Coordinates of C-alpha atoms in Angstrom, one line a residue:
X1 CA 90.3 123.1 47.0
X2 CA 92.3 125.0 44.4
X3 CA 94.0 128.0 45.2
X4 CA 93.1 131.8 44.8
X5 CA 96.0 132.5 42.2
X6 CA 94.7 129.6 40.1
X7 CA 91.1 130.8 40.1
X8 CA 92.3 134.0 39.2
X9 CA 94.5 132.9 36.0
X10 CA 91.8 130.3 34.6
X11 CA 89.3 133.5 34.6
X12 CA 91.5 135.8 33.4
X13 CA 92.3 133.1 30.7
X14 CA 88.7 132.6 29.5
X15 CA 88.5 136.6 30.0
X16 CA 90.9 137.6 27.7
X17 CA 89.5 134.8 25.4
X18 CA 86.5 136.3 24.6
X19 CA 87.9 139.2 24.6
X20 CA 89.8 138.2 21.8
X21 CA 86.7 136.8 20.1
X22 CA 84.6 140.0 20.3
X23 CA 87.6 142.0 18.7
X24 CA 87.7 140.1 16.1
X25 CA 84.5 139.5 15.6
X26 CA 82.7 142.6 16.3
X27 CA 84.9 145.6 15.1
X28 CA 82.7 146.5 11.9
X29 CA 81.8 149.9 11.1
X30 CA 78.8 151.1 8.7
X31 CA 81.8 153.1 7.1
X32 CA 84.5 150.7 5.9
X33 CA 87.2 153.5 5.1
X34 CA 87.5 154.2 9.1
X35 CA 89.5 152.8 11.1
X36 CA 87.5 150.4 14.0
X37 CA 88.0 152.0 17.6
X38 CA 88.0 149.3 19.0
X39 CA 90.0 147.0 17.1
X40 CA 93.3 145.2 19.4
X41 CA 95.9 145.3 16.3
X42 CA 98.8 143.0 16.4
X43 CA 100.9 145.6 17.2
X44 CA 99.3 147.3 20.1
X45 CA 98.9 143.2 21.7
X46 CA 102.1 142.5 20.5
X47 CA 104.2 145.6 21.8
X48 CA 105.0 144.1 25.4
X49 CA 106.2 140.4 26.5
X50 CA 102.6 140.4 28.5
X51 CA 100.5 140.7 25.4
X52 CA 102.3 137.9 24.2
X53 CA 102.1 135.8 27.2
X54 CA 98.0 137.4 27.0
X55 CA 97.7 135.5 23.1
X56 CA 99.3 132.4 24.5
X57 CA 97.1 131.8 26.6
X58 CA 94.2 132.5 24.5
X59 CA 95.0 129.6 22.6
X60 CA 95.3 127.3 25.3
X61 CA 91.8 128.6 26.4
X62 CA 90.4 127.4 23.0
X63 CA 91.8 124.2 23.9
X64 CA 90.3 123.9 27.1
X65 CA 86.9 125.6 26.1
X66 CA 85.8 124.7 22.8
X67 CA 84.6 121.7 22.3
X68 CA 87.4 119.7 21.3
X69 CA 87.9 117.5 24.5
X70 CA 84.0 116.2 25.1
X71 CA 83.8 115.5 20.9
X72 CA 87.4 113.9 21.0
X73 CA 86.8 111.7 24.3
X74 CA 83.7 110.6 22.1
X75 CA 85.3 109.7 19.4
X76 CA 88.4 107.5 21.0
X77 CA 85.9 105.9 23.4
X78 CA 82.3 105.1 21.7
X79 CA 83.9 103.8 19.2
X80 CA 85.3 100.5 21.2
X81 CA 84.6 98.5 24.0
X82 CA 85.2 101.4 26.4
X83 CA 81.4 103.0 26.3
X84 CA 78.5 103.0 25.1
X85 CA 75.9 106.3 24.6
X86 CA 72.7 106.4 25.8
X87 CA 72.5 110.2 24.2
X88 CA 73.3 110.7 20.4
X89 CA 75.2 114.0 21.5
X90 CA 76.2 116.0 18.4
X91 CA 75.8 112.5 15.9
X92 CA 78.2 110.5 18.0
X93 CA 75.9 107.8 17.9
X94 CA 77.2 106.5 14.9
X95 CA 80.5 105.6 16.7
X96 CA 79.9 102.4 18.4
X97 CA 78.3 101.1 15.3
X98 CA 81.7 101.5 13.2
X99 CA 79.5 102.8 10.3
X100 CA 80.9 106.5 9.9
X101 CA 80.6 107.6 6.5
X102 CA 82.2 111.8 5.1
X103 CA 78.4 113.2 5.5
X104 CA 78.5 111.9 9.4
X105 CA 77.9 115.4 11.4
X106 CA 80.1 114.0 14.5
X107 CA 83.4 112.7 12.6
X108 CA 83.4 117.2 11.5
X109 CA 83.9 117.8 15.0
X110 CA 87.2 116.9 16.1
X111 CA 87.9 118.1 12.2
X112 CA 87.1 121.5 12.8
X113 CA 88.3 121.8 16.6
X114 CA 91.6 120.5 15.9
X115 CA 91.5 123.1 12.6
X116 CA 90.9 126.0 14.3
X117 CA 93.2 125.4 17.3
X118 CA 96.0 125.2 14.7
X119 CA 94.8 128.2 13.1
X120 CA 95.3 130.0 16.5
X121 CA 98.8 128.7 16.9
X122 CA 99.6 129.5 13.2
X123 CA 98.7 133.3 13.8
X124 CA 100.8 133.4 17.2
X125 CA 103.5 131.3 15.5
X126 CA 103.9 134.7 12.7
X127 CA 103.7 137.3 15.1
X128 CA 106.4 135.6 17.1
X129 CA 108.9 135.0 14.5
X130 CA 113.0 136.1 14.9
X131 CA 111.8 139.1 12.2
X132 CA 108.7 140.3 14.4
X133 CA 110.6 139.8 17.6
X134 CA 113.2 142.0 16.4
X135 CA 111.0 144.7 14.2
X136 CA 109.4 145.2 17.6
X137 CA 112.1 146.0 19.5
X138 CA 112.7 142.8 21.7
X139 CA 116.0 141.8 22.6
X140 CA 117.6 139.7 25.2
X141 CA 115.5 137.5 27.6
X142 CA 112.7 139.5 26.3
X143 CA 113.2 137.6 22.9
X144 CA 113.8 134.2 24.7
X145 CA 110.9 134.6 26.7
X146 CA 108.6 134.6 23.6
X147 CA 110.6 132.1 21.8
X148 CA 109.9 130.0 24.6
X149 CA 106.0 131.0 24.0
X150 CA 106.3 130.2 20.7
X151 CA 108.3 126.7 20.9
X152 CA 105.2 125.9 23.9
X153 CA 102.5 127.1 20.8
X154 CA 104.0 124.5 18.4
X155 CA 103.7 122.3 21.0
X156 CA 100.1 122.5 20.8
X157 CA 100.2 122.7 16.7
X158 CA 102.0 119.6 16.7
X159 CA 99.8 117.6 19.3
X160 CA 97.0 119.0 17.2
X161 CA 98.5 117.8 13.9
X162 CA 99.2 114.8 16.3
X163 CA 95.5 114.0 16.4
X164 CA 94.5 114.5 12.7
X165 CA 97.0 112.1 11.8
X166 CA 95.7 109.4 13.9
X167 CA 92.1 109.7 13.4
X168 CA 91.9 111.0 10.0
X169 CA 94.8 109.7 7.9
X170 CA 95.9 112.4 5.5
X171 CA 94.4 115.7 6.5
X172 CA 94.8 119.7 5.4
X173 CA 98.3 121.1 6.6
X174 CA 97.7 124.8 7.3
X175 CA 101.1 125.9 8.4
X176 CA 101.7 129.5 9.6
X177 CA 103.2 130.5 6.0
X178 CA 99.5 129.6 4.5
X179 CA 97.5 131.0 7.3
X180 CA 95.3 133.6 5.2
X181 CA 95.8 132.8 1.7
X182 CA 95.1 129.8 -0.6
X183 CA 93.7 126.4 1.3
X184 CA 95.9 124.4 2.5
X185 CA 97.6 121.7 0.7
X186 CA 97.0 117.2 1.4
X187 CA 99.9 115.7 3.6
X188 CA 100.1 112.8 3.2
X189 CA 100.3 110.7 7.2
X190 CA 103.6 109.3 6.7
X191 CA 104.9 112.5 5.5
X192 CA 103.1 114.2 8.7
X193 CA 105.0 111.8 11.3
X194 CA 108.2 113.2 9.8
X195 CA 107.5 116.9 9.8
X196 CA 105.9 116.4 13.5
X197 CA 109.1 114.6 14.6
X198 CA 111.9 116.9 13.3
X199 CA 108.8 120.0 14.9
X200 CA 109.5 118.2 17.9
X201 CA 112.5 117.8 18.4
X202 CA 113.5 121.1 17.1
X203 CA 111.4 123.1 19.6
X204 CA 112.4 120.6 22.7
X205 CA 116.0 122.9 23.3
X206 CA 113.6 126.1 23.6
X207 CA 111.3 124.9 26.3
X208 CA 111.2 124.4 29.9
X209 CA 113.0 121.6 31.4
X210 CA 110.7 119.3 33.0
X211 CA 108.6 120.1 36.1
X212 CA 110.0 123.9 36.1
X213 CA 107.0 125.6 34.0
X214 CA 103.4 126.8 34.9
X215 CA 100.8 124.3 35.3
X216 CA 99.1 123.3 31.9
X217 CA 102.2 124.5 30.1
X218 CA 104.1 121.8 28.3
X219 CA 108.2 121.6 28.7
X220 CA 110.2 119.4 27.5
X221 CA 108.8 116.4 28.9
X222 CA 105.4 116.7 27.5
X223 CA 107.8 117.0 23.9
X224 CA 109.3 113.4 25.0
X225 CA 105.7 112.1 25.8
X226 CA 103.9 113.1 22.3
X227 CA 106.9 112.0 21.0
X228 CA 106.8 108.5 22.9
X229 CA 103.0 108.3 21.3
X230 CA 104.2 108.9 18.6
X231 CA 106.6 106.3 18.0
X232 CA 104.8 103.6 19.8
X233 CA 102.1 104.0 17.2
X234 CA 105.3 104.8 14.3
X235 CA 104.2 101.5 12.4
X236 CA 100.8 102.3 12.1
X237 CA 101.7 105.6 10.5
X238 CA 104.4 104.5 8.5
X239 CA 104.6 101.4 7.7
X240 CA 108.2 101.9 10.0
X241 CA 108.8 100.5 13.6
X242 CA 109.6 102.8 16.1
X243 CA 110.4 101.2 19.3
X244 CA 113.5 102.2 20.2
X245 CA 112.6 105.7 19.9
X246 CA 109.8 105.2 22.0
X247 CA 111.8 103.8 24.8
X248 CA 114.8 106.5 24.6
X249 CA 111.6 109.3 25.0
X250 CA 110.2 106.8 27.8
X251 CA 113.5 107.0 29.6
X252 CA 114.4 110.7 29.5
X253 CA 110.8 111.2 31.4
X254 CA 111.1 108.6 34.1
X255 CA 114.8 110.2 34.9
X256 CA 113.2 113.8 34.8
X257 CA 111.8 112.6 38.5
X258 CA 108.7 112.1 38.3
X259 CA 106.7 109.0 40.0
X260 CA 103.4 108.1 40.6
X261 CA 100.8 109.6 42.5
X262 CA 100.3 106.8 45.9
X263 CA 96.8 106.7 45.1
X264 CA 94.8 105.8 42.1
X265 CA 91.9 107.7 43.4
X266 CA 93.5 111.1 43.6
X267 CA 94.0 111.2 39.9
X268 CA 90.6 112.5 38.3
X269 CA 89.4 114.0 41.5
X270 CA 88.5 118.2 42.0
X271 CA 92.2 119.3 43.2
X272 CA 94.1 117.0 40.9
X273 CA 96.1 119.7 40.1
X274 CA 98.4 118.6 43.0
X275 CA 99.3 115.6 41.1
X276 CA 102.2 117.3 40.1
X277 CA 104.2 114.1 40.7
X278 CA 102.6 112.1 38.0
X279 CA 101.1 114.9 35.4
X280 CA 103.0 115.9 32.4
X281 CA 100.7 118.0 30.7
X282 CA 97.2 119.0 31.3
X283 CA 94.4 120.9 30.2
X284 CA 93.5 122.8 33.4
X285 CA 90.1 123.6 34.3
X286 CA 88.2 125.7 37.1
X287 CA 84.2 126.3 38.2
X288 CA 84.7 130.0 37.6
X289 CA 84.6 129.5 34.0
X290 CA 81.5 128.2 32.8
X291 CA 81.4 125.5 29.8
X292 CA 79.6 122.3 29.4
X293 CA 82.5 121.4 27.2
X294 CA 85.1 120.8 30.2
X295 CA 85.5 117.5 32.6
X296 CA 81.7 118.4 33.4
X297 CA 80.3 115.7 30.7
X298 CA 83.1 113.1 32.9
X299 CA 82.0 113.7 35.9
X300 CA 78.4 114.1 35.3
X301 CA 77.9 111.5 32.2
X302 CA 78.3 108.2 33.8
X303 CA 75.3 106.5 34.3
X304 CA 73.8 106.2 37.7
X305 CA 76.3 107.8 39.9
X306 CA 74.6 109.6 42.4
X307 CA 75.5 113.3 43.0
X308 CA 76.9 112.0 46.1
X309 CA 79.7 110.3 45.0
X310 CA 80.2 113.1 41.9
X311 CA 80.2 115.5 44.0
X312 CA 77.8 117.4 41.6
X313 CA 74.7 117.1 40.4
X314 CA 72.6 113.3 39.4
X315 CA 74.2 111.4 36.7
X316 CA 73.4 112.6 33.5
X317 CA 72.5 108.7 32.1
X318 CA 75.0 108.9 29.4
X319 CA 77.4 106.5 29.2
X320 CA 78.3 103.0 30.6
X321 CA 81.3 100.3 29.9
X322 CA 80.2 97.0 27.8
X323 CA 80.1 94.1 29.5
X324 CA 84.2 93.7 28.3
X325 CA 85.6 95.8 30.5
X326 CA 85.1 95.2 33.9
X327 CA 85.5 91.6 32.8
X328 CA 89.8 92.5 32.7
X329 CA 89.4 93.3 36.3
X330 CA 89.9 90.1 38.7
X331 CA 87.3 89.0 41.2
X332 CA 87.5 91.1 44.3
X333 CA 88.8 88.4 46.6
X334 CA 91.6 88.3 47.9
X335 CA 93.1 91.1 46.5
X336 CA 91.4 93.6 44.3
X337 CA 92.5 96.2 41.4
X338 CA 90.9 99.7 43.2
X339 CA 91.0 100.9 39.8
X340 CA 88.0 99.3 38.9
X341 CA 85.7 102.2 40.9
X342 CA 82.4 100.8 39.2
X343 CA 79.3 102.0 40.0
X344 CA 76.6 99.4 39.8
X345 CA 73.9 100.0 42.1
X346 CA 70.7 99.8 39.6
X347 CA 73.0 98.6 36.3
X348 CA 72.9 95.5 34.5
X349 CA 76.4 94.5 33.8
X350 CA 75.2 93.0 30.1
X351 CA 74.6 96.1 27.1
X352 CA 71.7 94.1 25.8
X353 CA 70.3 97.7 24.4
X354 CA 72.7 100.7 23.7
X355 CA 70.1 103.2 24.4
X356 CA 69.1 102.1 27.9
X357 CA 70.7 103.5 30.5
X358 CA 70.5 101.0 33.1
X359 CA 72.5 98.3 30.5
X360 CA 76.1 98.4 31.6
X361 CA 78.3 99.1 34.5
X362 CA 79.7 103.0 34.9
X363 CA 82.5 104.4 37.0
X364 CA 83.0 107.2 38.9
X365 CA 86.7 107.5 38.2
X366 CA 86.3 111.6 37.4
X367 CA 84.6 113.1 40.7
X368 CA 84.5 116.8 42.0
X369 CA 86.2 116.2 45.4
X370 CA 88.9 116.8 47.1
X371 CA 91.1 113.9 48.4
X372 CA 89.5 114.4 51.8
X373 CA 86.5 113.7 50.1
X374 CA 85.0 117.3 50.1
X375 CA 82.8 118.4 47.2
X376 CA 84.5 121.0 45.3
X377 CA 83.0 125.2 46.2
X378 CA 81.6 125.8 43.3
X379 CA 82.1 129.5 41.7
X380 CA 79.4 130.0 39.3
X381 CA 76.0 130.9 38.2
X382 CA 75.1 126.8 37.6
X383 CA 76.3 125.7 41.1
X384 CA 77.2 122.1 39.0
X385 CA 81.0 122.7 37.0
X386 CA 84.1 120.8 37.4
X387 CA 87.5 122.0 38.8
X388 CA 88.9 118.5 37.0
X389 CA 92.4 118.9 35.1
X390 CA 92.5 116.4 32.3
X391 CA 95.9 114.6 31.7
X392 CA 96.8 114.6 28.1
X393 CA 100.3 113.1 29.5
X394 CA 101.3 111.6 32.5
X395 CA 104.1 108.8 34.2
X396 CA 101.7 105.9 33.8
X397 CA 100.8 106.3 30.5
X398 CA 105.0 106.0 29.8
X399 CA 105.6 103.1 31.8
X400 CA 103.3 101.2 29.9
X401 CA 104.7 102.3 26.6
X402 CA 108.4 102.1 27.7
X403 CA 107.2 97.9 28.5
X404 CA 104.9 97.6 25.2
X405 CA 108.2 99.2 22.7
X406 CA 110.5 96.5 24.9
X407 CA 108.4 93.6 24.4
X408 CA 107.9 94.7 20.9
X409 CA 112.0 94.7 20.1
X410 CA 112.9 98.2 20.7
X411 CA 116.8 98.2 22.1
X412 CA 117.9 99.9 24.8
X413 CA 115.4 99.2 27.4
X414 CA 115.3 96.2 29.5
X415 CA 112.8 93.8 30.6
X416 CA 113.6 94.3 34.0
X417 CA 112.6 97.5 33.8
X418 CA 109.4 96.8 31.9
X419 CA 108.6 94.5 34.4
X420 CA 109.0 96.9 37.1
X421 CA 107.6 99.7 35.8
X422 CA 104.5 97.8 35.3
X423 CA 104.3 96.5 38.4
X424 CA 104.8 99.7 40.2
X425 CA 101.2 100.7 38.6
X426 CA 99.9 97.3 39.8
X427 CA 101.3 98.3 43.5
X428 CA 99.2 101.4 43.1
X429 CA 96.2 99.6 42.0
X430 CA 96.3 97.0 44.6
X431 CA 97.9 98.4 47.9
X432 CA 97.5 102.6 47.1
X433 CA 101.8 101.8 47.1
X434 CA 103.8 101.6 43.8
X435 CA 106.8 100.0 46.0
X436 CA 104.3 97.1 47.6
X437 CA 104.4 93.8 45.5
X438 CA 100.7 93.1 46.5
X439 CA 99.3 92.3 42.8
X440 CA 102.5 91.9 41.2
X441 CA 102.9 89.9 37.5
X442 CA 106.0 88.0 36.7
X443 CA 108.2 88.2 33.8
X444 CA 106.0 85.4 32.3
X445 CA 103.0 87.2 32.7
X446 CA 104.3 90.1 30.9
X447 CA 103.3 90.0 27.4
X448 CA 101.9 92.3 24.8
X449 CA 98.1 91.1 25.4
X450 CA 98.8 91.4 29.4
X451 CA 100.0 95.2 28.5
X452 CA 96.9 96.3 26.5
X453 CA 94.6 95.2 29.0
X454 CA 96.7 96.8 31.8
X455 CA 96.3 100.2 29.5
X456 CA 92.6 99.5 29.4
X457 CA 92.5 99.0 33.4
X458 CA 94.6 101.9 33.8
X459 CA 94.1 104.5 31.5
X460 CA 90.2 103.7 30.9
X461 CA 88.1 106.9 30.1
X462 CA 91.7 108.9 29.0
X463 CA 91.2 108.9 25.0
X464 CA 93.7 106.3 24.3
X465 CA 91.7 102.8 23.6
X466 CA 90.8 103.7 20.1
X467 CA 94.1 104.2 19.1
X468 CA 94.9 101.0 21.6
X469 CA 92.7 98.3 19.6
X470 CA 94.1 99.7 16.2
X471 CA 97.7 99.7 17.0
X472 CA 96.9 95.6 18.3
X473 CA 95.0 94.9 15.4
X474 CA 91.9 94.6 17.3
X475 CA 89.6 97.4 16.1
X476 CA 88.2 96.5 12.7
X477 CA 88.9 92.4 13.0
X478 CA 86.9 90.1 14.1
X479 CA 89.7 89.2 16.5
X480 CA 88.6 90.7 19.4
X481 CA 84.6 91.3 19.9
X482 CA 82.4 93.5 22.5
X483 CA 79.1 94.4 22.3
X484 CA 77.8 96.0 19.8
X485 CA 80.9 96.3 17.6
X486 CA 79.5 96.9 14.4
X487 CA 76.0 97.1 15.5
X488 CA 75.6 93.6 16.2
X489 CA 75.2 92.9 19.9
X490 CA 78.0 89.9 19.7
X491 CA 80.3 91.9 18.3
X492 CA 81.1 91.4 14.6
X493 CA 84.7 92.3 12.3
X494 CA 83.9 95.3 10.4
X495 CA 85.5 97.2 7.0
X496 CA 89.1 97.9 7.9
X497 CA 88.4 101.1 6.4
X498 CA 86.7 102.6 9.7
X499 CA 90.2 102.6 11.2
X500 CA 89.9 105.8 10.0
X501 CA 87.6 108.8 10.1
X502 CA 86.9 109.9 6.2
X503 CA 87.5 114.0 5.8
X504 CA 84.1 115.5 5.9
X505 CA 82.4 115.9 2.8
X506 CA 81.8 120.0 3.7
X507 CA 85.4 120.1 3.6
X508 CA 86.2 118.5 0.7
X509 CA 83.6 120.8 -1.3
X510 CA 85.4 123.8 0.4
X511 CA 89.2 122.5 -0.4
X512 CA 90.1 121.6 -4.0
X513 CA 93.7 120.5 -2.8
X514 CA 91.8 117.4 -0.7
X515 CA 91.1 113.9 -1.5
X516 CA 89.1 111.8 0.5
X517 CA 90.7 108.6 1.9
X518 CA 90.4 105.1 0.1
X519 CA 87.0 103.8 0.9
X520 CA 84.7 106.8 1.4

């Protein structure tokens, strides 16, 4: 179970949240010429290192409490061989179908999430500028102290910015000399990459060093690990290979010293916030604060699972794998992958209709327990929220990319390495032991098709397949088929077009600078 001081910051962190919200939203007066009593102006939260560290973390709040991660996970998973909906939750029925068009109400989601979380960080990024650290009086490790805040808040612009570049191609670019006056220029994606590495690496020297800040604050590593993504997926953006990047980011994580967690199990459960070992970055979640918008939707959307295992409530009936993905995981005899934590008691292994909740395997891979198998206290009015952290980053996740950019030709790795590193996961999956050699490849074995359905065995349910099939060339084509893919229930190739999401048309009327991306 988590601990008291955690409780305590996660409240105080939705706390001051809303606090910030009904400042700013309800200090009108009937007479416009007074001054609001209870207006918070920048320079009364601004006037101490604490009210800094106090607007920090109301911004990773928004991230953790909006609705960015349950609209996001939609969006990289429906969309592909991953899951399937039996809801239509905020229009993302239309993902699985590959049919998006601007006027789709669910594509606007991630939009506007991902908008106003920058928004947030390019108001924090002003106040925290060398001329309003100084005009305020701070000097010494008071001034380094927010620095660091503000190098950690362009963190989060950047993975933001990150996430508009790979979904929607060429979106706004509200930077923190905009904020507040005329709406923000185009950038153009390949131009993005560039400003989001040189951001990167220019705030990496003013962070943390790895494994040395608070939980669900990023440090340099969680810099190496977007910027890992980044390049891995370089070509895509570009046109321009990457690789070698990738591994050189890949490498100074592994030697930071972290390894993996000795069981695959422990990673998605209720106290997963001990998996300091493995996890990079997180968003951090607790029962205290109430949101449907957390790891609730994970733990409580597969289909079938019975509160039991969940250690929640009954299944919501929402989502289920296509037929696809449980057939990458080998037969259970005589060894078998313990990642593959399916739930088919009641479920037909075969999506023959999307909307039936009883077509397609599930997974209770995100549960409410502890690793003694405990069901989580819960601290609330609803008796039914999750304490479960979701890893935006962690060791896994670089393994597999350090192995893909060597296999792909990027120098200074080695294929000895790539082949252990991958093998270490398979340890895990097969004997709860990275070190044990019980489901272990050879070097023949290890090829780029092996590695993307390793990431599919191993980071299923994480928000990475989208981005997965596209980078393999396996989204739009008719190269690889599951069911439904295109709203045919064989699968069928698609327009490559709807390897991207269009910019929605509302923000298009709202933005004269914008153009809408070839196709729509």
């Amino acid at each position: 179970m988590k601990t008291t001081n955690k409780i305590s910051n996660n409240r105080f962190l939705l706390v001051f949240f809303l606090l910030l919200i009904s400042v700013n939203f309800n200090s009108c007066t009937d007479v416009l010429d007074k001054e609001p009593l209870n207006v918070l102006t920048s320079d009364k939260q601004y006037s101490t290192v604490e009210g800094y560290k106090q607007s920090m973390v109301s911004v990773y709040s928004n991230l953790a409490y909006s609705t960015f991660l349950r609209f996001y996970w939609s969006m990289q998973e429906y969309s592909t061989d991953m899951a399937v909906s039996t809801w239509n939750d905020g229009g993302d029925g239309i993902y699985h179908e590959l049919a998006w068009s601007a006027d789709s109400p669910a594509i606007a989601n991630v939009y506007t999430a991902t908008i106003n979380m920058i928004t947030l960080c390019n108001n924090f990024i002003n106040e925290s500028s060398p001329e309003k650290i100084a005009e305020r009086g701070f000097v010494g490790a008071d001034a380094e102290k927010i620095t660091q805040y503000q190098a950690e808040i362009r963190f989060l612009r950047a993975y933001c910015f990150w996430i508009l570049m790979d979904c929607y191609g060429n979106p706004p670019f509200p930077t923190e000399e905009t904020i507040g006056t005329t709406p923000p220029r185009q950038i153009q994606r390949a131009d993005l990459f560039l400003f989001l590495e040189n951001e990167l690496i220019a705030i990496e020297p003013k962070l943390a060093n790895p494994k040395s800040n608070e939980r669900g604050r990023p440090d340099k590593a969680a810099v190496w690990a977007l910027l890992s993504r980044m390049y891995l997926n370089g070509k895509i953006y570009t046109g321009n290979e990457y690789y070698t990047q990738a591994i050189t980011n890949c490498t100074k994580i592994i030697n930071a010293g972290y390894a993996l967690e000795s069981k695959y199990e422990w990673l998605m459960l209720g106290d997963n916030h001990l998996n300091t070992n493995e996890f990079i970055f997180t968003i951090n979640y607790d029962n205290t604060n109430q949101t449907w918008y957390s790891t609730n939707f994970l733990a409580l959307g597969p289909a079938g699972v019975p509160a039991s295992i969940n250690g929640m409530s009954a299944t919501w009936q929402s989502f289920r794998f296509t037929q696809q993905i449980p057939a990458l995981f080998p037969t259970p005899s005589p060894a078998f992958d313990k990642r593959g934590m399916f739930y088919t008691t009641g479920q037909n292994l075969q999506v023959q209709t999307i909307s039936t909740s009883t077509d397609g395997y599930s997974a209770y891979k995100y549960r409410n327990k502890d690793r003694n198998g405990n069901s989580i206290q819960q601290n609330n009015n609803f008796g039914n929220l999750s304490d479960i952290d979701f890893p935006i980053f962690r060791l896994a996740e670089i393994y597999l990319t350090y192995s893909e950019a060597v296999l792909r030709g990027g120098t200074g790795g080695s294929n000895n390495l790539a082949l252990d590193y991958v093998n270490k996961i398979r340890g895990r999956a097969y004997a709860n032991d990275p070190s044990s050699s019980l489901g272990n490849i050879t070097s023949t074995q290890l090829t780029l098709d092996f590695i993307l359905d390793e990431r599919a065995r191993e980071l299923y349910w994480e928000t990475h397949r989208r981005t997965d099939l596209i980078r393999y060339n396996k989204f739009t084509t008719g190269t690889y088929l599951w069911a439904w893919k295109g709203n045919v229930i064989g699968g069928r190739a698609v327009d490559p077009k709807f390897n991207l999401f269009p910019i929605p048309t509302s923000d298009l009327l709202a933005n004269p600078n914008l153009v809408q991306i070839n196709g729509f």
